[in-house]
PDB file of C-alpha atoms in Angstrom:
ATOM      1  CA  MET A 145     -25.951 104.249   4.997  1.00 50.00           C
ATOM      2  CA  ALA A 146     -26.445 102.843   8.482  1.00 68.00           C
ATOM      3  CA  SER A 147     -23.499 101.219  10.190  1.00 91.00           C
ATOM      4  CA  ALA A 148     -23.580  97.562  11.201  1.00 92.00           C
ATOM      5  CA  THR A 149     -23.963  98.685  14.828  1.00 93.00           C
ATOM      6  CA  GLU A 150     -26.970 100.881  13.973  1.00 95.00           C
ATOM      7  CA  THR A 151     -28.556  97.997  12.042  1.00 95.00           C
ATOM      8  CA  ALA A 152     -28.087  95.621  14.984  1.00 94.00           C
ATOM      9  CA  LYS A 153     -29.523  98.179  17.427  1.00 95.00           C
ATOM     10  CA  THR A 154     -32.528  98.835  15.176  1.00 96.00           C
ATOM     11  CA  TYR A 155     -33.204  95.089  14.893  1.00 94.00           C
ATOM     12  CA  VAL A 156     -32.909  94.445  18.636  1.00 92.00           C
ATOM     13  CA  ALA A 157     -35.134  97.430  19.478  1.00 94.00           C
ATOM     14  CA  ALA A 158     -37.684  96.193  16.929  1.00 95.00           C
ATOM     15  CA  LEU A 159     -37.684  92.737  18.539  1.00 91.00           C
ATOM     16  CA  GLU A 160     -38.071  94.287  21.980  1.00 91.00           C
ATOM     17  CA  ASP A 161     -40.993  96.474  20.864  1.00 92.00           C
ATOM     18  CA  GLY A 162     -42.567  94.097  18.335  1.00 91.00           C
ATOM     19  CA  ASN A 163     -42.141  96.916  15.811  1.00 95.00           C
ATOM     20  CA  GLY A 164     -42.637  95.291  12.423  1.00 94.00           C
ATOM     21  CA  GLU A 165     -41.917  98.391  10.367  1.00 96.00           C
ATOM     22  CA  ALA A 166     -38.533  98.909  12.035  1.00 97.00           C
ATOM     23  CA  GLY A 167     -37.680  95.214  11.899  1.00 96.00           C
ATOM     24  CA  CYS A 168     -38.468  94.949   8.207  1.00 96.00           C
ATOM     25  CA  SER A 169     -36.447  98.087   7.483  1.00 97.00           C
ATOM     26  CA  VAL A 170     -33.227  96.232   8.378  1.00 97.00           C
ATOM     27  CA  ALA A 171     -34.210  92.744   7.150  1.00 96.00           C
ATOM     28  CA  SER A 172     -32.704  91.203   4.026  1.00 94.00           C
ATOM     29  CA  THR A 173     -34.881  90.649   0.980  1.00 94.00           C
ATOM     30  CA  ALA A 174     -35.039  86.922   1.768  1.00 93.00           C
ATOM     31  CA  MET A 175     -35.998  87.541   5.390  1.00 94.00           C
ATOM     32  CA  ARG A 176     -38.720  90.032   4.390  1.00 95.00           C
ATOM     33  CA  ALA A 177     -40.188  87.399   2.054  1.00 94.00           C
ATOM     34  CA  GLN A 178     -40.194  84.820   4.877  1.00 94.00           C
ATOM     35  CA  LEU A 179     -41.865  87.293   7.241  1.00 95.00           C
ATOM     36  CA  THR A 180     -44.540  88.097   4.650  1.00 95.00           C
ATOM     37  CA  GLU A 181     -45.140  84.363   4.205  1.00 93.00           C
ATOM     38  CA  LEU A 182     -45.409  83.926   7.989  1.00 92.00           C
ATOM     39  CA  ALA A 183     -48.104  86.607   8.183  1.00 92.00           C
ATOM     40  CA  ALA A 184     -50.015  84.985   5.325  1.00 91.00           C
ATOM     41  CA  ASP A 185     -49.717  81.526   6.923  1.00 87.00           C
ATOM     42  CA  GLU A 186     -51.240  82.891  10.114  1.00 81.00           C
ATOM     43  CA  GLY A 187     -54.192  84.198   8.134  1.00 77.00           C
ATOM     44  CA  GLY A 188     -53.242  87.799   8.679  1.00 72.00           C
ATOM     45  CA  GLU A 189     -52.561  90.699   6.449  1.00 75.00           C
ATOM     46  CA  GLY A 190     -49.967  93.398   6.748  1.00 73.00           C
ATOM     47  CA  GLY A 191     -47.126  91.667   4.975  1.00 92.00           C
ATOM     48  CA  CYS A 192     -43.641  91.867   6.387  1.00 95.00           C
ATOM     49  CA  ALA A 193     -44.507  94.111   9.358  1.00 95.00           C
ATOM     50  CA  ALA A 194     -47.244  91.771  10.583  1.00 94.00           C
ATOM     51  CA  GLY A 195     -44.963  88.780  10.122  1.00 94.00           C
ATOM     52  CA  PHE A 196     -42.162  90.483  12.048  1.00 94.00           C
ATOM     53  CA  ALA A 197     -44.501  91.205  14.981  1.00 93.00           C
ATOM     54  CA  LEU A 198     -45.452  87.501  15.059  1.00 92.00           C
ATOM     55  CA  PHE A 199     -41.795  86.492  14.782  1.00 92.00           C
ATOM     56  CA  ALA A 200     -40.747  88.860  17.582  1.00 91.00           C
ATOM     57  CA  ALA A 201     -43.428  87.523  19.920  1.00 89.00           C
ATOM     58  CA  GLU A 202     -41.976  84.008  19.581  1.00 87.00           C
ATOM     59  CA  GLN A 203     -38.335  84.890  20.240  1.00 80.00           C
ATOM     60  CA  PRO A 204     -36.833  83.719  23.530  1.00 70.00           C
ATOM     61  CA  GLY A 205     -34.889  86.229  25.552  1.00 67.00           C
ATOM     62  CA  VAL A 206     -36.748  89.308  24.394  1.00 72.00           C
ATOM     63  CA  GLY A 207     -36.820  91.726  27.294  1.00 74.00           C
ATOM     64  CA  GLY A 208     -33.566  93.428  28.158  1.00 78.00           C
ATOM     65  CA  MET A 209     -31.581  92.464  25.063  1.00 82.00           C
ATOM     66  CA  ALA A 210     -28.629  94.714  24.351  1.00 83.00           C
ATOM     67  CA  VAL A 211     -26.174  95.065  21.470  1.00 88.00           C
ATOM     68  CA  GLY A 212     -22.567  94.592  22.500  1.00 85.00           C
ATOM     69  CA  GLU A 213     -19.424  94.636  20.379  1.00 87.00           C
ATOM     70  CA  VAL A 214     -19.853  94.606  16.602  1.00 90.00           C
ATOM     71  CA  GLU A 215     -16.994  93.346  14.441  1.00 88.00           C
ATOM     72  CA  ILE A 216     -16.795  93.291  10.661  1.00 87.00           C
ATOM     73  CA  GLY A 217     -15.242  90.170   9.002  1.00 75.00           C
ATOM     74  CA  PRO A 218     -13.075  88.961   7.428  1.00 63.00           C
ATOM     75  CA  TRP A 219     -15.370  85.954   7.634  1.00 52.00           C
ATOM     76  CA  GLN A 220     -14.575  84.901   4.075  1.00 52.00           C
ATOM     77  CA  GLU A 221     -11.373  84.422   2.156  1.00 49.00           C
ATOM     78  CA  ALA A 222     -10.010  87.775   0.963  1.00 47.00           C
ATOM     79  CA  ASP A 223     -10.150  86.765  -2.717  1.00 50.00           C
ATOM     80  CA  SER A 224     -13.612  85.177  -2.620  1.00 54.00           C
ATOM     81  CA  GLY A 225     -15.398  88.309  -3.823  1.00 59.00           C
ATOM     82  CA  ALA A 226     -18.066  87.750  -1.176  1.00 69.00           C
ATOM     83  CA  GLU A 227     -19.633  90.668   0.630  1.00 77.00           C
ATOM     84  CA  PRO A 228     -18.395  91.281   4.181  1.00 85.00           C
ATOM     85  CA  VAL A 229     -20.317  90.043   7.185  1.00 88.00           C
ATOM     86  CA  ALA A 230     -20.478  91.713  10.591  1.00 90.00           C
ATOM     87  CA  HIS A 231     -21.005  89.875  13.849  1.00 88.00           C
ATOM     88  CA  ALA A 232     -22.856  91.618  16.672  1.00 89.00           C
ATOM     89  CA  GLU A 233     -22.805  90.343  20.237  1.00 85.00           C
ATOM     90  CA  ILE A 234     -26.292  90.334  21.736  1.00 83.00           C
ATOM     91  CA  GLY A 235     -26.490  90.283  25.514  1.00 79.00           C
ATOM     92  CA  TYR A 236     -29.349  88.834  27.512  1.00 72.00           C
ATOM     93  CA  PRO A 237     -29.023  90.326  31.007  1.00 64.00           C
ATOM     94  CA  ASP A 238     -31.549  87.886  32.448  1.00 59.00           C
ATOM     95  CA  GLY A 239     -29.694  84.851  31.088  1.00 52.00           C
ATOM     96  CA  ALA A 240     -32.488  83.672  28.824  1.00 53.00           C
ATOM     97  CA  ASP A 241     -32.566  80.590  26.584  1.00 52.00           C
ATOM     98  CA  THR A 242     -30.823  77.790  28.477  1.00 52.00           C
ATOM     99  CA  ALA A 243     -31.015  76.048  31.825  1.00 52.00           C
ATOM    100  CA  ASP A 244     -27.609  77.510  32.656  1.00 53.00           C
ATOM    101  CA  GLY A 245     -28.561  80.932  31.310  1.00 51.00           C
ATOM    102  CA  MET A 246     -27.160  82.436  28.145  1.00 54.00           C
ATOM    103  CA  THR A 247     -25.642  85.822  28.647  1.00 56.00           C
ATOM    104  CA  VAL A 248     -24.263  86.445  25.158  1.00 60.00           C
ATOM    105  CA  ASP A 249     -25.389  85.342  21.723  1.00 69.00           C
ATOM    106  CA  GLY A 250     -24.540  86.568  18.252  1.00 79.00           C
ATOM    107  CA  LEU A 251     -26.208  88.076  15.238  1.00 85.00           C
ATOM    108  CA  GLN A 252     -24.817  87.902  11.706  1.00 86.00           C
ATOM    109  CA  LEU A 253     -25.223  90.996   9.535  1.00 91.00           C
ATOM    110  CA  PRO A 254     -24.310  90.508   5.870  1.00 91.00           C
ATOM    111  CA  TYR A 255     -23.604  93.527   3.693  1.00 91.00           C
ATOM    112  CA  GLN A 256     -26.045  93.224   0.789  1.00 89.00           C
ATOM    113  CA  ASP A 257     -26.995  95.720  -1.891  1.00 86.00           C
ATOM    114  CA  GLY A 258     -25.118  98.549  -0.190  1.00 89.00           C
ATOM    115  CA  ALA A 259     -26.478  98.080   3.339  1.00 92.00           C
ATOM    116  CA  TRP A 260     -25.945  96.017   6.487  1.00 94.00           C
ATOM    117  CA  VAL A 261     -28.978  93.760   6.918  1.00 95.00           C
ATOM    118  CA  VAL A 262     -30.239  91.030   9.219  1.00 93.00           C
ATOM    119  CA  ASP A 263     -30.691  87.714   7.443  1.00 89.00           C
ATOM    120  CA  ALA A 264     -32.218  85.470  10.097  1.00 86.00           C
ATOM    121  CA  ASP A 265     -34.141  82.301   9.332  1.00 86.00           C
ATOM    122  CA  VAL A 266     -37.782  82.914  10.201  1.00 84.00           C
ATOM    123  CA  HIS A 267     -39.046  79.334  10.014  1.00 69.00           C
TER     124      HIS A 267
END
């Protein structure tokens, strides 16, 4: 099983490279379905991988992204029975995304079905 840090690094590298296979390998089931739908909406084939490449091309700040500190919950109440969630800091050395420049953002990584996954909204 990959650690939350490895999952975050795989996802960021996939965004940087537009690598749909790698990106889909760490995406949640729901995110993979959204990526497949995105590819279909754009008239393309290739399912999740094609959708991820389209998604990656539209993301601001791609180019020099780096994974920083990764912390695992507790984001939920201890007795909730919910799966843990990790939070990964994502650094943008060039200060992308805002007029003032954003140097750090975050990525949530839920633990689902025995693995840390990325569950980003694709729409």
